[in-house]
Amino acid sequence: MKTKIKTKIFQGVPASKGVVIGKVKKFDLKVFKVPEQQEVKNKREELEKFEKAKKEITKELELVLEHFRGSYRRIIESEILIINDPVIEDYVKSYIEKGYSAQTAFIESMKSFLAKLEQSDNLVFKQRAREINHLIRKVLEVLHGKPSLIDAEPGTVIVSDDISPIDVFSISKQNDIGIVIEHGGPTSHSIIVAKNLKIPTVCAVKNITEHAKDGDEIILDGWSGKVILNPDEELKREYQRKPLLYTEALDKVIKGPKGGKGKERKRVSIMGNAASLEEVEEIVKNKGFGVGLFRTELLMWDPTVWYNEDKLAEIFEKGSKMVFPDPFIIRLIDIAGEPTIPGFEEKNPFLGLRGIRFLLFEKEIMKKILRAILKASNLGNIRILLPLVTTLKEVEETRNVLERAKKELTREDIPFDNYINVGIMIETPASALMVKEFTQIVDFFSIGTNDLTQYTLAVDRTHPILAPLYSEFHPSVLNLISHVVKGAHPYRKKVAVCGEMASDPLGAIILMGLGVDELSVHPDAIPLLYGVFQWLEYKKVKEFARKTLEMPDSRTVKEKTTEFIKKHIPPLAIFYD
């Protein structure tokens, strides 16, 4: 008699919207172990193994490369360059000559290569070293006879403890594919890439890798965060209908309520977050009010851009023209540490040399970026945004560097916007509580709710176990946001929010009620949020948001906000059932 397989339902954190009904394919990084060094007799054989692995990975990455352009393409190209770097190859050969196996030779070679980067005076090199760690895993997997990239067919849901951005790229051209991750939060780099590539994803799904097996039937709901293993026929029929129901509901929300718009509304500008000109195109297509956050970190991956001031200026100028006359806000580079490479650790990287601290430590890098921004600023719609500011002195020192850059350009007879606005990210309780003092020296504020939540709750936003504790709906975070708005508005300084919270209708409604002026969101979320605000009367939203400040915990805030949505925006209720 055939045993009936029991349906199991898991609740994770929705990270990228969409529904996939398919089969499980496990991609478990935890099974990978670096073998102990053994004496090698045939050195030529070991060298051939390495050469074969290198060619295989290069070929696979080149196949992925064909599907991308712009910044994403540059990330993949840089990986190809690294794996074929003659310096690394020389290291590997020398270690094999000493009697090391191909695996150990490669590990030791990468350590030497990375240590060399560490000796560089340029901290960008050091920080970038962290980003190539997964290349080591990729090479070692191929040396173990495993594929370096994920081989997935349409209708596959990748179930993994974690995944790298390149792994996400490798599956992104397949139709009807999804990702379920046991660890990590919705703000990790891989999840941001998945979201940008529109791959339905759920993260922080506890114990999913223990229960899921290759070939199991699975449903992934990137709207609700539900993951269902071995669903029964009734559940499958329900979820087969959901994409259509979701689409119809979104259409109704975007069209607005029958009988016209809300009587009293607050003007909240919906801007877009971007890391490339391709994403700026998406913002323009979705009629966003400019770019509220242009991330410069991706530009680091391409040395031909990063070391060329004029190339940087060219990218900034193109972005500025694409959204003119709306704002184009460029955030100076914000490097956050991920201590995984020997020799590059910081004991507490998120409390270490990142954001404005890094830039003030490397003032020549800061000045080069500022010069590029100034060169691109002649249309007058570019603003400068400083990351992770906690003290007034940091802003004053940055303004000094900006003035030096202006003087240099004046001497070189290069025109620029002499009145360019400078704002700061509010990402820590320190800057939030000091907002009144900051109003005297900055032109605007942008609240980064991802880091503000992390630093307020003392929860690492990427921690595998603590992800459920991380919530931007915690009343302490909401009170800090309210404090910033109340501190900035009397001095006619605008407040924006550019974290993940702003892209979520639950969060956007509270932010509107707290008096935030601008939301900068994922480009895909722009039409939905314009629609959501059409249904709301500001007086009622403001009254509700005030109540959230006095609620006991984030769970209550989310439950009450969900009830508010169901009452005032009925078509949106389907996403919260």
Coordinates of C-alpha atoms in Angstrom, one line a residue:
M1 CA 0.0 0.0 0.0
K2 CA 1.4 3.4 -1.0
T3 CA 2.2 5.6 2.0
K4 CA 0.6 9.1 1.8
I5 CA 3.1 11.9 2.0
K6 CA 2.3 14.4 4.7
T7 CA 2.0 18.1 3.7
K8 CA 4.2 20.4 5.6
I9 CA 3.8 24.2 5.7
F10 CA 6.7 26.5 6.6
Q11 CA 6.5 30.2 7.3
G12 CA 9.5 32.3 6.1
V13 CA 10.1 35.9 5.3
P14 CA 8.8 37.0 1.9
A15 CA 11.7 38.5 -0.1
S16 CA 10.8 38.6 -3.8
K17 CA 7.2 38.4 -4.9
G18 CA 5.6 35.7 -7.0
V19 CA 4.2 32.1 -6.8
V20 CA 6.0 29.0 -8.0
I21 CA 4.6 25.5 -8.0
G22 CA 7.4 23.0 -8.8
K23 CA 9.9 20.5 -7.7
V24 CA 12.6 20.8 -5.1
K25 CA 16.3 21.0 -6.1
K26 CA 18.6 21.1 -3.1
F27 CA 21.7 23.2 -3.2
D28 CA 23.3 22.6 0.2
L29 CA 26.5 24.5 0.9
K30 CA 26.8 22.8 4.2
V31 CA 27.7 19.4 2.6
F32 CA 30.9 20.9 1.2
K33 CA 34.0 20.2 3.2
V34 CA 37.6 21.1 2.4
P35 CA 39.6 17.9 2.5
E36 CA 42.7 17.5 4.6
Q37 CA 46.0 17.7 2.8
Q38 CA 47.3 14.4 1.5
E39 CA 50.7 13.7 -0.1
V40 CA 50.4 14.0 -3.9
K41 CA 52.5 11.8 -6.2
N42 CA 51.4 12.9 -9.6
K43 CA 51.9 16.7 -9.8
R44 CA 51.0 16.9 -13.4
E45 CA 47.7 15.3 -12.8
E46 CA 46.9 17.8 -10.0
L47 CA 47.8 20.7 -12.3
E48 CA 45.6 19.3 -15.1
K49 CA 42.7 19.0 -12.6
F50 CA 43.0 22.7 -11.7
E51 CA 43.2 23.7 -15.4
K52 CA 40.1 21.7 -16.2
A53 CA 38.2 23.2 -13.3
K54 CA 39.2 26.7 -14.4
K55 CA 38.1 26.2 -18.0
E56 CA 34.8 24.7 -16.9
I57 CA 34.0 27.6 -14.6
T58 CA 35.0 30.2 -17.1
K59 CA 32.8 28.5 -19.8
E60 CA 29.8 28.4 -17.4
L61 CA 30.2 32.0 -16.4
E62 CA 30.5 33.1 -20.0
L63 CA 27.2 31.3 -20.7
V64 CA 25.6 33.3 -17.9
L65 CA 27.3 36.5 -19.2
E66 CA 25.4 36.3 -22.5
H67 CA 22.2 37.2 -20.7
F68 CA 23.3 40.4 -19.0
R69 CA 24.4 43.9 -19.6
G70 CA 25.5 46.9 -17.6
S71 CA 26.5 46.5 -13.9
Y72 CA 25.4 42.9 -13.6
R73 CA 27.5 41.9 -16.6
R74 CA 30.5 43.6 -15.0
I75 CA 30.2 41.5 -11.8
I76 CA 30.3 38.3 -13.8
E77 CA 33.2 39.6 -16.0
S78 CA 35.2 40.4 -12.9
E79 CA 34.8 36.8 -11.7
I80 CA 36.1 35.5 -15.0
L81 CA 39.1 37.8 -14.7
I82 CA 39.9 36.7 -11.2
I83 CA 39.7 32.9 -12.0
N84 CA 42.0 33.4 -14.9
D85 CA 44.4 35.8 -13.2
P86 CA 48.0 34.7 -14.0
V87 CA 49.1 35.6 -10.5
I88 CA 46.7 33.0 -9.0
E89 CA 47.8 30.5 -11.6
D90 CA 51.4 31.0 -10.7
Y91 CA 50.6 30.5 -7.0
V92 CA 48.7 27.3 -7.7
K93 CA 51.6 25.9 -9.8
S94 CA 54.1 26.7 -7.1
Y95 CA 52.0 25.0 -4.3
I96 CA 51.5 21.9 -6.5
E97 CA 55.2 21.7 -7.1
K98 CA 55.6 21.7 -3.3
G99 CA 53.4 18.5 -3.2
Y100 CA 50.0 20.0 -2.5
S101 CA 46.8 18.6 -4.0
A102 CA 44.9 20.9 -6.5
Q103 CA 42.3 21.7 -3.8
T104 CA 44.8 22.7 -1.2
A105 CA 47.0 24.5 -3.7
F106 CA 44.0 26.6 -4.8
I107 CA 43.0 27.4 -1.2
E108 CA 46.5 28.4 -0.2
S109 CA 46.9 30.4 -3.5
M110 CA 43.7 32.4 -2.7
K111 CA 44.9 33.1 0.8
S112 CA 48.2 34.4 -0.6
F113 CA 46.3 36.4 -3.3
L114 CA 44.0 37.9 -0.7
A115 CA 46.8 38.7 1.6
K116 CA 48.5 40.6 -1.2
L117 CA 45.3 42.6 -1.6
E118 CA 45.4 43.3 2.1
Q119 CA 48.9 44.8 1.8
S120 CA 47.5 47.3 -0.6
D121 CA 47.2 50.8 0.6
N122 CA 43.8 50.9 -1.1
L123 CA 41.0 49.8 1.3
V124 CA 38.7 49.3 -1.6
F125 CA 40.9 46.3 -2.7
K126 CA 40.7 44.9 0.8
Q127 CA 36.9 45.2 1.0
R128 CA 36.5 43.8 -2.4
A129 CA 38.4 40.7 -1.4
R130 CA 35.4 39.6 0.7
E131 CA 33.2 39.6 -2.3
I132 CA 35.2 36.9 -4.2
N133 CA 35.1 34.3 -1.4
H134 CA 32.5 32.2 -3.1
L135 CA 34.8 31.7 -6.1
I136 CA 36.9 29.5 -3.8
R137 CA 33.9 27.3 -3.1
K138 CA 33.0 27.2 -6.8
V139 CA 36.5 25.9 -7.8
L140 CA 36.6 23.4 -5.0
E141 CA 33.2 22.0 -6.0
V142 CA 34.3 21.5 -9.6
L143 CA 37.5 19.8 -8.3
H144 CA 35.2 17.5 -6.4
G145 CA 33.3 16.6 -9.6
K146 CA 30.2 18.8 -8.8
P147 CA 28.8 21.5 -11.1
S148 CA 29.9 25.0 -10.2
L149 CA 26.6 26.6 -11.2
I150 CA 23.1 25.4 -10.3
D151 CA 21.6 23.3 -13.1
A152 CA 17.9 24.0 -12.9
E153 CA 15.1 23.3 -15.2
P154 CA 11.8 25.3 -15.5
G155 CA 9.5 24.5 -12.6
T156 CA 12.4 24.2 -10.1
V157 CA 12.5 25.7 -6.7
I158 CA 16.1 25.9 -5.3
V159 CA 16.2 25.0 -1.6
S160 CA 19.4 26.0 0.1
D161 CA 20.9 27.1 3.3
D162 CA 22.4 30.1 1.4
I163 CA 23.2 31.2 -2.1
S164 CA 25.6 33.6 -3.8
P165 CA 24.7 36.4 -6.2
I166 CA 26.4 34.5 -9.1
D167 CA 24.3 31.4 -8.2
V168 CA 21.2 33.7 -8.5
F169 CA 22.4 35.0 -11.9
S170 CA 23.0 31.4 -13.2
I171 CA 19.3 30.4 -12.8
S172 CA 17.7 33.7 -13.6
K173 CA 17.0 33.0 -17.3
Q174 CA 14.9 30.0 -16.6
N175 CA 11.1 30.4 -16.5
D176 CA 9.0 29.5 -13.5
I177 CA 11.8 29.2 -11.0
G178 CA 12.1 30.2 -7.4
I179 CA 14.4 30.2 -4.4
V180 CA 13.9 29.2 -0.8
I181 CA 16.7 30.0 1.7
E182 CA 16.9 28.7 5.2
H183 CA 19.2 31.4 6.4
G184 CA 19.6 35.1 5.9
G185 CA 17.3 38.1 5.6
P186 CA 15.6 40.0 2.8
T187 CA 18.3 42.6 2.7
S188 CA 21.2 40.3 1.9
H189 CA 23.0 41.0 -1.4
S190 CA 21.8 37.7 -3.0
I191 CA 18.2 38.5 -2.1
I192 CA 18.5 42.0 -3.5
V193 CA 19.8 40.5 -6.8
A194 CA 16.9 37.9 -6.8
K195 CA 14.4 40.7 -6.3
N196 CA 16.0 42.8 -9.1
L197 CA 15.9 39.8 -11.4
K198 CA 12.2 39.1 -10.4
I199 CA 12.8 35.6 -9.1
P200 CA 10.2 34.7 -6.4
T201 CA 12.1 34.1 -3.2
V202 CA 11.4 33.3 0.5
C203 CA 14.1 33.5 3.1
A204 CA 14.6 32.6 6.8
V205 CA 12.6 29.3 6.4
K206 CA 13.7 27.4 9.4
N207 CA 14.7 23.7 9.0
I208 CA 13.6 23.6 5.3
T209 CA 16.8 22.0 4.2
E210 CA 16.3 19.2 6.7
H211 CA 12.8 18.4 5.5
A212 CA 13.0 19.0 1.7
K213 CA 14.3 16.3 -0.6
D214 CA 15.2 16.5 -4.3
G215 CA 12.1 16.0 -6.4
D216 CA 9.6 16.8 -3.6
E217 CA 6.6 18.9 -4.8
I218 CA 6.8 22.4 -3.4
I219 CA 4.8 25.6 -3.5
L220 CA 6.6 28.9 -2.9
D221 CA 4.5 32.1 -2.2
G222 CA 6.8 35.1 -2.3
W223 CA 3.9 37.3 -1.3
S224 CA 3.0 35.7 2.0
G225 CA 6.3 33.9 2.8
K226 CA 4.6 30.5 2.9
V227 CA 6.5 27.4 1.6
I228 CA 4.5 24.2 1.3
L229 CA 6.2 20.8 0.9
N230 CA 4.2 18.0 -0.7
P231 CA 1.0 20.0 -1.0
D232 CA -2.3 18.1 -1.4
E233 CA -4.5 18.5 -4.5
E234 CA -6.7 21.1 -2.9
L235 CA -3.7 23.3 -2.0
K236 CA -2.3 22.9 -5.5
R237 CA -5.6 24.0 -7.1
E238 CA -5.7 27.0 -4.7
Y239 CA -2.2 28.2 -5.6
Q240 CA -2.7 27.6 -9.3
R241 CA -5.4 30.2 -9.1
K242 CA -3.4 32.6 -7.0
P243 CA -1.2 34.3 -9.6
L244 CA -4.4 35.3 -11.5
L245 CA -6.1 36.4 -8.4
Y246 CA -3.0 38.4 -7.3
T247 CA -2.8 40.1 -10.7
E248 CA -6.5 41.1 -10.7
A249 CA -6.2 42.4 -7.1
L250 CA -3.1 44.5 -8.0
D251 CA -5.0 46.0 -11.0
K252 CA -7.9 47.0 -8.7
V253 CA -5.5 48.6 -6.2
I254 CA -3.6 50.6 -8.9
K255 CA -6.8 51.8 -10.5
G256 CA -8.0 53.2 -7.2
P257 CA -11.4 53.1 -5.4
K258 CA -14.7 53.6 -7.2
G259 CA -16.1 57.0 -6.7
G260 CA -12.8 58.8 -6.7
K261 CA -9.8 59.3 -4.5
G262 CA -9.5 59.9 -0.8
K263 CA -10.8 63.3 0.4
E264 CA -7.7 64.3 2.3
R265 CA -4.3 63.1 1.1
K266 CA -0.7 63.8 1.8
R267 CA 1.6 64.2 -1.1
V268 CA 4.2 61.4 -0.7
S269 CA 6.7 61.2 -3.6
I270 CA 7.5 57.7 -4.8
M271 CA 11.1 57.5 -5.9
G272 CA 13.2 54.5 -6.9
N273 CA 16.3 52.7 -5.7
A274 CA 18.9 51.8 -8.3
A275 CA 22.4 50.4 -8.6
S276 CA 22.7 50.6 -12.4
L277 CA 21.4 52.7 -15.3
E278 CA 19.2 49.7 -16.3
E279 CA 17.4 50.1 -13.0
V280 CA 17.1 53.8 -13.6
E281 CA 15.3 52.9 -16.9
E282 CA 12.8 50.8 -14.8
I283 CA 12.2 53.7 -12.5
V284 CA 11.4 56.0 -15.4
K285 CA 9.2 53.4 -17.0
N286 CA 7.2 53.1 -13.8
K287 CA 6.9 56.9 -13.5
G288 CA 8.9 57.2 -10.3
F289 CA 9.7 60.7 -9.0
G290 CA 13.4 60.3 -9.7
V291 CA 16.1 58.2 -8.0
G292 CA 16.0 58.4 -4.2
L293 CA 19.0 56.1 -3.8
F294 CA 21.7 55.4 -6.5
R295 CA 24.0 52.8 -4.9
T296 CA 27.6 53.1 -6.1
E297 CA 28.9 49.8 -4.7
L298 CA 28.3 47.9 -7.9
L299 CA 30.6 50.3 -9.8
M300 CA 33.5 48.9 -7.7
W301 CA 33.4 45.6 -9.6
D302 CA 34.6 47.2 -12.8
P303 CA 38.1 48.6 -12.4
T304 CA 37.8 50.4 -15.8
V305 CA 35.0 52.5 -14.2
W306 CA 36.1 52.6 -10.6
Y307 CA 39.5 54.0 -11.4
N308 CA 38.3 56.4 -14.0
E309 CA 36.8 59.6 -12.7
D310 CA 35.4 60.6 -16.1
K311 CA 33.7 57.2 -16.5
L312 CA 32.1 57.6 -13.1
A313 CA 31.0 61.1 -14.1
E314 CA 29.6 59.8 -17.4
I315 CA 27.4 57.2 -15.5
F316 CA 26.2 59.8 -13.0
E317 CA 25.4 62.3 -15.8
K318 CA 23.4 59.7 -17.8
G319 CA 21.4 58.8 -14.8
S320 CA 20.7 62.5 -14.0
K321 CA 19.5 63.2 -17.6
M322 CA 17.3 60.1 -17.5
V323 CA 15.2 61.4 -14.6
F324 CA 15.6 65.2 -15.1
P325 CA 14.0 67.4 -13.8
D326 CA 13.3 64.9 -10.9
P327 CA 16.1 64.3 -8.4
F328 CA 19.0 61.9 -8.8
I329 CA 20.4 61.2 -5.4
I330 CA 23.8 59.5 -5.3
R331 CA 24.9 57.7 -2.1
L332 CA 28.6 57.6 -1.6
I333 CA 30.0 54.1 -1.5
D334 CA 28.9 52.2 1.6
I335 CA 31.0 49.1 2.1
A336 CA 29.8 46.7 4.8
G337 CA 32.2 43.9 6.0
E338 CA 31.5 40.2 5.8
P339 CA 34.4 38.6 7.7
T340 CA 34.9 35.3 5.9
I341 CA 38.4 35.5 4.4
P342 CA 41.5 34.9 6.6
G343 CA 43.4 38.1 7.1
F344 CA 40.4 40.4 6.4
E345 CA 38.4 40.0 9.5
E346 CA 37.0 42.7 11.6
K347 CA 35.9 41.6 15.0
N348 CA 32.6 43.3 14.5
P349 CA 32.4 44.5 10.9
F350 CA 29.0 46.2 11.1
L351 CA 30.5 48.4 13.9
G352 CA 33.7 48.8 12.0
L353 CA 35.2 50.8 9.1
R354 CA 32.2 51.3 6.8
G355 CA 30.1 54.1 5.4
I356 CA 31.4 57.6 5.9
R357 CA 34.1 56.2 8.3
F358 CA 35.7 54.3 5.4
L359 CA 35.5 57.3 3.1
L360 CA 37.1 59.7 5.7
F361 CA 39.8 57.1 6.2
E362 CA 40.3 57.1 2.4
K363 CA 39.8 60.7 1.6
E364 CA 41.3 60.5 -1.9
I365 CA 38.7 57.9 -2.9
M366 CA 36.0 60.2 -1.4
K367 CA 37.3 63.2 -3.3
K368 CA 37.5 61.3 -6.6
I369 CA 33.8 60.2 -6.2
L370 CA 32.8 63.8 -5.3
R371 CA 34.7 65.2 -8.2
A372 CA 32.9 62.8 -10.5
I373 CA 29.5 63.7 -9.0
L374 CA 30.3 67.4 -9.4
K375 CA 31.3 67.0 -13.0
A376 CA 27.9 65.4 -13.7
S377 CA 25.9 67.9 -11.7
N378 CA 25.3 70.7 -14.2
L379 CA 21.6 70.0 -14.7
G380 CA 21.1 70.8 -11.0
N381 CA 19.1 67.7 -10.0
I382 CA 21.9 65.7 -8.4
R383 CA 22.1 65.4 -4.6
I384 CA 24.8 63.8 -2.5
L385 CA 23.9 61.3 0.2
L386 CA 26.4 60.4 2.9
P387 CA 26.2 56.8 4.4
L388 CA 26.3 55.8 8.1
V389 CA 26.8 59.2 9.6
T390 CA 26.8 59.4 13.4
T391 CA 28.6 62.7 14.2
L392 CA 28.5 66.3 13.1
K393 CA 32.2 66.2 12.6
E394 CA 31.9 63.6 9.9
V395 CA 29.7 65.9 7.9
E396 CA 31.9 68.8 8.5
E397 CA 35.0 66.9 7.3
T398 CA 33.1 65.6 4.2
R399 CA 32.1 69.2 3.4
N400 CA 35.8 70.2 3.6
V401 CA 36.7 67.5 1.1
L402 CA 33.8 68.6 -1.1
E403 CA 35.0 72.2 -1.0
R404 CA 38.5 71.0 -2.0
A405 CA 37.0 69.1 -4.9
K406 CA 35.1 72.3 -6.0
K407 CA 38.2 74.4 -5.9
E408 CA 40.2 71.9 -8.0
L409 CA 37.4 71.8 -10.6
T410 CA 37.2 75.7 -10.6
R411 CA 41.0 75.8 -11.2
E412 CA 40.6 73.3 -14.0
D413 CA 37.7 75.4 -15.5
I414 CA 35.2 72.6 -15.2
P415 CA 31.6 73.7 -14.6
F416 CA 29.5 72.1 -11.8
D417 CA 26.5 72.8 -9.5
N418 CA 28.1 75.0 -6.8
Y419 CA 24.9 74.7 -4.7
I420 CA 24.6 70.9 -4.8
N421 CA 22.6 69.6 -1.9
V422 CA 24.2 67.3 0.7
G423 CA 22.1 64.9 2.9
I424 CA 22.8 62.1 5.3
M425 CA 21.5 58.6 5.8
I426 CA 19.8 58.1 9.2
E427 CA 20.9 54.5 10.0
T428 CA 21.7 54.6 13.7
P429 CA 19.8 55.7 16.8
A430 CA 22.6 58.2 17.3
S431 CA 21.9 60.1 14.1
A432 CA 18.1 59.8 14.6
L433 CA 18.3 61.3 18.1
M434 CA 20.6 64.1 16.9
V435 CA 18.5 65.0 13.9
K436 CA 17.8 68.6 15.1
E437 CA 21.5 69.3 15.3
F438 CA 22.1 67.8 11.8
T439 CA 19.5 70.2 10.3
Q440 CA 22.0 73.0 10.7
I441 CA 24.6 71.4 8.4
V442 CA 22.7 69.2 5.9
D443 CA 20.0 69.8 3.3
F444 CA 17.9 66.6 3.6
F445 CA 17.6 63.2 5.3
S446 CA 17.1 59.7 4.1
I447 CA 16.3 57.0 6.6
G448 CA 17.8 53.6 5.9
T449 CA 15.4 51.3 7.8
N450 CA 17.5 48.2 7.2
D451 CA 20.5 49.4 9.2
L452 CA 18.4 51.5 11.6
T453 CA 16.5 48.4 12.6
Q454 CA 19.7 46.4 12.9
Y455 CA 21.4 48.9 15.1
T456 CA 18.3 49.7 17.2
L457 CA 17.4 46.1 17.9
A458 CA 21.0 44.9 18.1
V459 CA 20.2 42.1 15.6
D460 CA 22.5 41.3 12.7
R461 CA 20.1 41.5 9.7
T462 CA 21.8 38.6 8.0
H463 CA 22.1 36.3 11.1
P464 CA 20.7 32.9 10.3
I465 CA 19.0 32.3 13.6
L466 CA 18.1 35.8 14.6
A467 CA 16.3 36.8 11.4
P468 CA 12.8 36.4 13.0
L469 CA 13.8 39.1 15.6
Y470 CA 14.7 41.5 12.9
S471 CA 11.6 43.7 12.2
E472 CA 11.4 47.3 11.1
F473 CA 7.9 47.3 12.5
H474 CA 9.3 47.3 16.1
P475 CA 7.8 50.3 17.9
S476 CA 11.3 51.5 18.9
V477 CA 12.2 51.8 15.2
L478 CA 8.9 53.6 14.4
N479 CA 9.4 56.0 17.3
L480 CA 12.9 56.9 16.0
I481 CA 11.4 57.5 12.5
S482 CA 8.8 59.8 14.0
H483 CA 11.4 61.6 16.0
V484 CA 13.4 62.3 12.8
V485 CA 10.3 63.7 11.0
K486 CA 9.4 65.9 13.9
G487 CA 13.0 67.1 14.2
A488 CA 13.5 67.9 10.5
H489 CA 10.2 69.5 9.4
P490 CA 10.4 72.7 11.5
Y491 CA 13.6 73.5 9.6
R492 CA 12.0 72.7 6.3
K493 CA 14.2 69.6 5.7
K494 CA 12.6 66.8 3.8
V495 CA 12.7 63.2 5.1
A496 CA 12.8 60.2 2.8
V497 CA 12.9 56.4 3.6
C498 CA 14.9 54.2 1.3
G499 CA 15.0 50.8 3.1
E500 CA 13.0 47.7 2.4
M501 CA 10.2 48.9 4.7
A502 CA 9.2 51.6 2.2
S503 CA 8.6 49.0 -0.6
D504 CA 6.1 47.0 1.6
P505 CA 2.6 48.4 1.6
L506 CA 2.3 47.7 5.3
G507 CA 5.4 49.8 6.0
A508 CA 4.6 52.5 3.4
I509 CA 1.2 53.2 5.1
I510 CA 2.8 53.7 8.5
L511 CA 5.6 55.9 7.0
M512 CA 2.9 58.0 5.3
G513 CA 1.1 58.4 8.6
L514 CA 4.3 59.4 10.4
G515 CA 4.8 62.3 8.0
V516 CA 7.6 61.0 5.8
D517 CA 7.9 63.1 2.6
E518 CA 9.5 60.7 0.1
L519 CA 9.7 56.9 -0.3
S520 CA 12.5 55.4 -2.4
V521 CA 11.6 51.8 -3.3
H522 CA 12.3 49.0 -5.6
P523 CA 11.3 50.1 -9.1
D524 CA 8.6 47.3 -9.3
A525 CA 6.9 48.6 -6.2
I526 CA 6.3 52.2 -7.6
P527 CA 2.9 51.6 -9.4
L528 CA 1.5 49.6 -6.4
L529 CA 2.4 52.3 -3.9
Y530 CA 0.9 55.0 -6.0
G531 CA -2.2 52.8 -6.1
V532 CA -2.2 52.2 -2.4
F533 CA -2.1 55.9 -1.5
Q534 CA -5.1 56.6 -3.7
W535 CA -7.3 54.6 -1.3
L536 CA -6.3 56.4 1.9
E537 CA -7.3 59.5 3.7
Y538 CA -4.3 61.1 5.4
K539 CA -6.3 62.0 8.6
K540 CA -7.1 58.3 9.2
V541 CA -3.6 57.1 8.3
K542 CA -2.0 59.7 10.6
E543 CA -4.2 58.7 13.5
F544 CA -3.4 55.0 12.9
A545 CA 0.3 55.6 12.6
R546 CA 0.3 57.5 15.9
K547 CA -1.3 54.5 17.6
T548 CA 1.5 52.2 16.3
L549 CA 4.0 54.2 18.3
E550 CA 2.4 52.9 21.5
M551 CA 1.9 49.3 20.5
P552 CA 3.9 46.7 22.5
D553 CA 5.7 44.8 19.7
S554 CA 6.3 44.4 16.0
R555 CA 3.8 41.5 15.8
T556 CA 1.0 43.7 17.0
V557 CA 2.0 46.5 14.7
K558 CA 1.9 44.2 11.7
E559 CA -1.4 42.6 12.7
K560 CA -3.1 45.9 13.3
T561 CA -1.7 47.3 10.0
T562 CA -3.0 44.3 8.2
E563 CA -6.4 44.9 9.6
F564 CA -6.2 48.5 8.6
I565 CA -5.4 47.5 5.0
K566 CA -8.2 45.0 4.8
K567 CA -10.6 47.6 6.0
H568 CA -9.4 50.5 3.8
I569 CA -8.0 48.8 0.7
P570 CA -10.2 45.7 0.3
P571 CA -8.5 44.4 -3.0
L572 CA -5.1 44.2 -1.2
A573 CA -6.6 41.9 1.5
I574 CA -5.9 38.7 -0.6
F575 CA -2.2 39.2 0.0
Y576 CA -2.6 39.0 3.8
D577 CA -5.0 36.1 4.2

